[in-house]
Coordinates of C-alpha atoms in Angstrom, one line a residue:
M29 CA 2.6 -12.2 -5.0
R30 CA 4.2 -15.4 -5.8
E31 CA 7.6 -16.4 -7.0
M32 CA 9.4 -13.8 -9.1
S33 CA 11.4 -14.7 -12.2
A34 CA 15.1 -13.9 -12.7
P35 CA 14.3 -11.9 -15.9
A36 CA 11.9 -9.8 -13.9
R37 CA 14.6 -9.0 -11.4
V38 CA 16.9 -8.0 -14.2
L39 CA 14.3 -5.8 -15.8
V40 CA 13.8 -3.9 -12.6
A41 CA 17.5 -3.4 -12.2
L42 CA 17.8 -2.0 -15.7
V43 CA 14.9 0.5 -15.7
T44 CA 16.1 2.3 -12.6
A45 CA 18.9 2.7 -10.2
L46 CA 17.7 0.3 -7.6
V47 CA 19.2 0.3 -4.2
T48 CA 19.1 -3.1 -2.5
I49 CA 18.0 -3.1 1.1
P50 CA 20.4 -4.8 3.4
L51 CA 19.3 -8.0 5.2
V52 CA 17.5 -7.1 8.4
G53 CA 16.3 -9.5 11.0
S54 CA 12.7 -9.5 12.3
A55 CA 11.8 -9.0 15.9
A56 CA 8.4 -10.5 15.1
G57 CA 9.7 -14.0 14.9
S58 CA 8.7 -16.4 12.1
V59 CA 7.9 -19.2 14.6
A60 CA 5.4 -17.3 16.8
A61 CA 2.5 -19.5 17.8
F62 CA -0.5 -19.0 15.5
D63 CA -2.9 -18.6 18.5
D64 CA -0.7 -16.2 20.5
V65 CA -2.4 -12.8 20.3
G66 CA 0.1 -11.6 22.8
S67 CA -0.3 -8.7 25.3
T68 CA -3.2 -6.3 24.8
V69 CA -2.2 -3.5 22.5
D70 CA -3.2 0.1 23.5
A71 CA -3.8 1.2 19.9
A72 CA -4.4 4.8 20.9
A73 CA -0.9 4.9 22.2
A74 CA 0.7 3.2 19.2
F75 CA 0.8 6.5 17.3
G76 CA -0.6 10.0 17.5
V77 CA -3.4 11.9 15.7
P78 CA -3.6 13.5 12.2
R79 CA -2.1 17.0 12.4
R80 CA -3.0 19.9 10.1
G81 CA 0.0 21.7 8.8
V82 CA 0.6 25.3 9.8
G83 CA 2.0 28.2 7.7
E84 CA 3.0 27.3 4.2
V85 CA 1.7 23.7 4.3
V86 CA 3.5 20.9 2.4
N87 CA 1.3 17.9 1.8
K88 CA 2.9 14.5 2.0
V89 CA 1.4 11.0 1.6
V90 CA 2.3 7.5 2.7
V91 CA 0.4 4.6 0.9
I92 CA 0.6 1.2 2.6
G93 CA -0.3 -1.7 0.3
I94 CA -1.1 -4.9 2.3
D95 CA -1.3 -7.9 0.0
G96 CA -4.2 -10.3 0.3
L97 CA -5.8 -8.7 3.4
M98 CA -9.5 -9.2 4.0
F99 CA -10.4 -6.4 6.3
D100 CA -13.2 -8.2 8.1
K101 CA -10.5 -10.6 9.4
A102 CA -8.6 -7.6 10.8
D103 CA -10.8 -7.1 13.9
A104 CA -9.9 -5.3 17.1
A105 CA -8.1 -8.3 18.5
Q106 CA -6.1 -9.2 15.4
A107 CA -5.4 -5.7 14.1
P108 CA -5.9 -3.0 16.8
R109 CA -3.7 -0.5 15.1
L110 CA -5.3 -0.8 11.7
R111 CA -8.8 -0.5 13.3
H112 CA -7.6 2.6 15.2
L113 CA -6.2 4.1 12.1
A114 CA -9.4 3.6 10.3
A115 CA -11.4 5.2 13.1
Q116 CA -9.2 8.3 12.8
G117 CA -10.3 8.8 9.2
L118 CA -12.3 7.3 6.4
L119 CA -12.9 3.5 6.0
S120 CA -14.4 2.2 2.8
Q121 CA -15.3 -1.5 2.5
G122 CA -16.5 -2.5 -0.9
D123 CA -15.5 -4.9 -3.7
I124 CA -13.7 -5.0 -7.0
A125 CA -16.1 -7.4 -8.7
G126 CA -15.4 -7.5 -12.5
H127 CA -11.8 -6.7 -12.0
I128 CA -9.2 -9.5 -12.0
T129 CA -8.4 -10.5 -8.4
I130 CA -4.7 -11.1 -9.0
S131 CA -1.9 -8.9 -7.6
G132 CA -0.4 -7.7 -10.8
P133 CA -3.7 -6.2 -12.2
S134 CA -4.7 -4.9 -8.8
W135 CA -1.5 -3.1 -7.8
A136 CA -1.3 -1.7 -11.4
S137 CA -4.8 -0.3 -10.9
A138 CA -4.0 1.1 -7.5
L139 CA -0.9 2.8 -8.9
T140 CA -2.4 4.1 -12.1
G141 CA -6.0 4.8 -11.2
V142 CA -7.4 2.8 -14.1
W143 CA -8.9 -0.7 -14.2
D144 CA -7.4 -3.8 -15.7
T145 CA -9.6 -3.3 -18.9
E146 CA -7.6 -0.1 -19.5
H147 CA -4.0 -1.1 -18.6
G148 CA -4.4 -4.6 -19.9
I149 CA -2.4 -6.5 -17.2
T150 CA -3.9 -9.9 -16.5
G151 CA -1.3 -11.6 -14.3
N152 CA 1.8 -11.2 -12.2
E153 CA 4.3 -11.3 -15.1
F154 CA 4.4 -7.9 -16.9
D155 CA 6.8 -5.4 -18.1
A156 CA 7.0 -1.6 -18.4
S157 CA 4.9 -1.2 -21.6
P158 CA 1.4 -0.8 -20.0
F159 CA 2.7 2.2 -18.0
L160 CA 3.6 4.2 -21.1
A161 CA 0.0 4.6 -22.1
H162 CA -1.2 4.6 -18.4
P163 CA 1.4 6.5 -16.4
S164 CA 1.9 5.5 -12.7
V165 CA 1.2 7.9 -9.9
F166 CA 4.9 8.4 -9.6
T167 CA 5.2 9.5 -13.2
R168 CA 2.3 11.9 -12.9
I169 CA 3.7 13.5 -9.8
E170 CA 7.2 13.9 -11.2
R171 CA 5.8 15.3 -14.4
A172 CA 3.9 17.9 -12.5
D173 CA 6.8 18.9 -10.3
P174 CA 10.2 17.2 -10.8
A175 CA 11.3 18.6 -7.4
R176 CA 8.9 16.3 -5.6
H177 CA 10.6 13.4 -3.9
T178 CA 8.9 10.0 -4.5
V179 CA 9.8 6.7 -3.1
S180 CA 8.7 3.1 -3.6
I181 CA 9.7 0.4 -1.1
G182 CA 8.2 -3.1 -1.5
T183 CA 8.6 -6.8 -0.7
W184 CA 7.3 -7.8 -4.1
H185 CA 9.6 -7.0 -7.0
Q186 CA 6.9 -6.0 -9.5
I187 CA 6.0 -2.9 -7.5
A188 CA 9.4 -1.5 -8.5
T189 CA 8.6 -2.3 -12.1
I190 CA 5.6 0.0 -11.9
A191 CA 7.4 2.7 -9.9
A192 CA 10.5 2.7 -12.2
T193 CA 8.7 3.1 -15.5
G194 CA 8.0 6.1 -17.6
D195 CA 9.7 9.3 -18.8
R196 CA 9.5 10.4 -15.2
R197 CA 9.7 7.8 -12.5
A198 CA 10.0 7.3 -8.7
D199 CA 13.2 8.9 -7.4
I200 CA 13.9 5.7 -5.5
A201 CA 12.4 2.2 -6.2
L202 CA 13.5 -0.4 -3.7
T203 CA 12.8 -4.1 -3.6
T204 CA 13.7 -5.8 -0.3
T205 CA 16.1 -8.6 -0.6
P206 CA 14.4 -11.7 0.8
V207 CA 15.8 -12.5 4.3
A208 CA 17.3 -15.9 4.7
D209 CA 15.4 -18.5 6.7
D210 CA 12.2 -16.5 6.5
P211 CA 9.5 -19.0 5.5
D212 CA 6.6 -16.7 6.3
E213 CA 8.1 -13.5 5.0
S214 CA 7.8 -11.8 8.4
A215 CA 11.4 -10.8 8.5
T216 CA 11.4 -9.6 4.9
D217 CA 8.3 -7.5 5.5
A218 CA 9.9 -6.2 8.7
A219 CA 12.9 -5.1 6.7
T220 CA 10.6 -3.3 4.2
A221 CA 8.8 -1.5 7.0
A222 CA 12.1 -0.5 8.6
E223 CA 13.3 1.0 5.4
V224 CA 10.0 3.0 5.1
V225 CA 10.5 4.3 8.6
T226 CA 14.0 5.4 7.8
A227 CA 12.9 7.2 4.6
I228 CA 10.2 9.1 6.5
E229 CA 12.6 10.0 9.4
R230 CA 15.5 11.1 7.2
S231 CA 14.0 12.7 4.1
G232 CA 10.3 12.9 4.5
P233 CA 9.4 12.1 0.9
D234 CA 6.4 13.7 -0.7
L235 CA 5.1 10.2 -1.6
V236 CA 6.1 6.9 -0.1
F237 CA 4.4 3.7 -1.4
T238 CA 5.1 0.4 0.4
H239 CA 4.0 -3.1 -0.2
L240 CA 3.9 -5.9 2.5
D241 CA 3.4 -9.5 1.4
Q242 CA 3.3 -12.0 4.2
I243 CA -0.5 -12.0 4.7
D244 CA -1.0 -13.2 1.0
L245 CA 1.6 -15.9 1.5
A246 CA -0.2 -17.2 4.6
G247 CA -3.4 -17.2 2.6
H248 CA -1.9 -19.2 -0.2
R249 CA -0.2 -21.7 2.1
H250 CA -2.8 -22.1 4.9
G251 CA -6.1 -20.4 3.7
G252 CA -7.9 -17.3 4.5
A253 CA -9.7 -19.0 7.3
S254 CA -6.5 -20.3 9.0
R255 CA -4.8 -19.3 12.2
A256 CA -1.6 -18.7 10.2
Y257 CA -3.5 -16.0 8.2
L258 CA -4.6 -14.3 11.4
A259 CA -1.0 -14.5 12.8
A260 CA 0.2 -12.7 9.7
I261 CA -2.4 -10.0 10.1
R262 CA -1.2 -9.4 13.7
R263 CA 2.4 -9.1 12.5
V264 CA 1.6 -6.7 9.7
D265 CA -0.6 -4.6 12.1
A266 CA 2.5 -4.0 14.2
L267 CA 4.5 -2.9 11.1
V268 CA 1.7 -0.5 10.2
G269 CA 1.9 0.9 13.7
R270 CA 5.6 1.6 13.3
I271 CA 5.2 3.4 10.0
V272 CA 2.3 5.6 11.2
A273 CA 4.2 6.4 14.4
A274 CA 7.1 7.6 12.3
V275 CA 4.7 9.8 10.2
D276 CA 3.2 11.3 13.3
Q277 CA 6.6 12.0 14.9
R278 CA 7.8 13.8 11.8
A279 CA 4.6 15.8 11.6
R280 CA 5.2 16.9 15.2
D281 CA 8.8 17.9 14.5
R282 CA 8.0 19.7 11.2
P283 CA 4.7 21.6 11.7
R284 CA 4.5 22.7 8.0
E285 CA 4.3 19.1 6.8
Q286 CA 0.7 17.8 6.5
W287 CA 0.7 14.0 6.3
T288 CA -1.9 11.6 5.0
V289 CA -1.8 7.8 5.4
L290 CA -3.7 5.6 2.9
V291 CA -4.0 1.9 3.2
T292 CA -5.5 -0.7 0.7
T293 CA -5.2 -4.3 -0.5
D294 CA -5.2 -6.0 -3.9
H295 CA -7.6 -8.9 -3.3
G296 CA -9.0 -11.2 -0.7
H297 CA -8.6 -15.0 -0.2
L298 CA -10.7 -18.1 -0.3
P299 CA -11.1 -19.9 3.0
A300 CA -8.9 -22.7 1.7
G301 CA -6.5 -20.3 0.1
G302 CA -6.2 -18.7 -3.3
H303 CA -7.7 -15.9 -5.4
G304 CA -8.3 -14.9 -8.9
G305 CA -12.1 -15.5 -9.1
Q306 CA -15.1 -13.4 -8.5
T307 CA -16.4 -14.8 -5.1
P308 CA -17.1 -12.2 -2.4
A309 CA -14.0 -13.5 -0.5
E310 CA -11.8 -12.8 -3.5
T311 CA -13.2 -9.4 -4.6
A312 CA -13.4 -7.9 -1.1
N313 CA -11.6 -4.6 -0.9
F314 CA -11.0 -1.8 1.5
V315 CA -9.4 1.6 1.7
I316 CA -8.4 3.7 4.7
A317 CA -7.7 7.4 4.4
R318 CA -6.4 9.1 7.5
G319 CA -5.3 12.7 7.5
P320 CA -6.6 16.3 8.1
D321 CA -8.8 16.1 4.9
F322 CA -10.7 13.1 6.1
T323 CA -13.4 13.2 8.8
A324 CA -12.8 10.7 11.7
G325 CA -15.3 7.9 11.9
T326 CA -16.4 8.1 8.2
V327 CA -17.6 4.7 7.0
T328 CA -18.6 4.2 3.4
G329 CA -18.5 1.6 0.6
A330 CA -17.9 4.1 -2.2
H331 CA -14.1 3.8 -2.6
T332 CA -11.8 1.0 -3.7
L333 CA -8.1 0.6 -4.7
V334 CA -8.6 2.4 -8.0
D335 CA -9.2 5.7 -6.0
L336 CA -5.8 5.7 -4.5
T337 CA -3.9 7.4 -7.4
P338 CA -6.5 10.1 -7.9
T339 CA -6.4 10.8 -4.1
V340 CA -2.6 11.1 -4.0
L341 CA -2.6 13.4 -7.1
D342 CA -5.3 15.6 -5.5
L343 CA -3.4 15.8 -2.2
L344 CA -0.1 16.7 -4.0
G345 CA -1.6 19.1 -6.5
A346 CA -0.9 17.1 -9.6
P347 CA -3.4 17.0 -12.6
P348 CA -5.1 13.6 -12.7
G349 CA -5.8 13.3 -16.4
R350 CA -8.3 10.7 -17.4
L351 CA -8.7 8.1 -14.7
D352 CA -11.3 5.6 -13.7
G353 CA -11.0 6.4 -10.0
H354 CA -11.8 9.6 -8.2
S355 CA -10.3 11.5 -5.3
M356 CA -11.6 10.5 -1.9
R357 CA -11.3 14.1 -0.8
T358 CA -14.3 15.0 -2.9
R359 CA -17.9 13.6 -2.7
P360 CA -18.3 10.9 -5.3
T361 CA -20.7 12.0 -8.1
R362 CA -21.7 8.4 -8.8
A363 CA -21.3 5.0 -7.2
D364 CA -18.2 3.0 -8.2
E365 CA -19.2 1.0 -11.2
R366 CA -16.8 -1.9 -10.4

């Protein structure tokens, strides 16, 4: 996601009661050396294991959207927590060839379950209108059960545009205020993740969607083959670990709650930086699904970002309507056409 316009900020403020996240400093450090992998991470100790709820089970879902991440760059050295998370459940690595590899169309598809040819978004500047005909996952959940608590917390402002649209909308849609003197967005993403952890700990929403942006920024500025890109992956990997650790702690404290963690991206990056085309580096996509309904060690290429919304609706018992994607809890009846 690149620069946001002032009118877009105003639009988001008007369509929902947005709460502005306070400025939070980052422990990650924006000036960390690109080549400094740091101490070896014991990924198995970073968080727990998926827990099946007991008694009257209440399903809950966290979706982590990582902008511009090519999963093949997130190897065991750069992203031990992401790799461990994937090993605990389902990992699908495929592509979104034919779809516009730009953030606006892709996050709209992830949060509606329909491709760009349906919702019609072609760039990063869009308003609420596409989500009237193609409701977001937040709208569908709130329509099915208004008592459900749904939350969106993101670094990019347009995520809130999606979450705050419709006759029913996310209960909370937050856009992190950019932290001052944060050239690589590491501190801003850290603030986003901290707010997600707080939401999980305090209220345990039925659905939390979060968006982290710094990997995409590194790709644009330095390229997908750069050391800066790998450094951003390492920082985001640590943030993912904090979020999942909060999920697992809450699941231990509240045995009825059954949590699923889903992770995806919107597009890849060219070696020299940039996206929007149809090369393999730009169309690369992945999905992680980790929870009691997903068998550990499952590796496939059948699922992409468009399957996120159907999966969330399935887990939370909301009717899907007509969608292009399908739930990852069920065996696909056909290969993904995109």
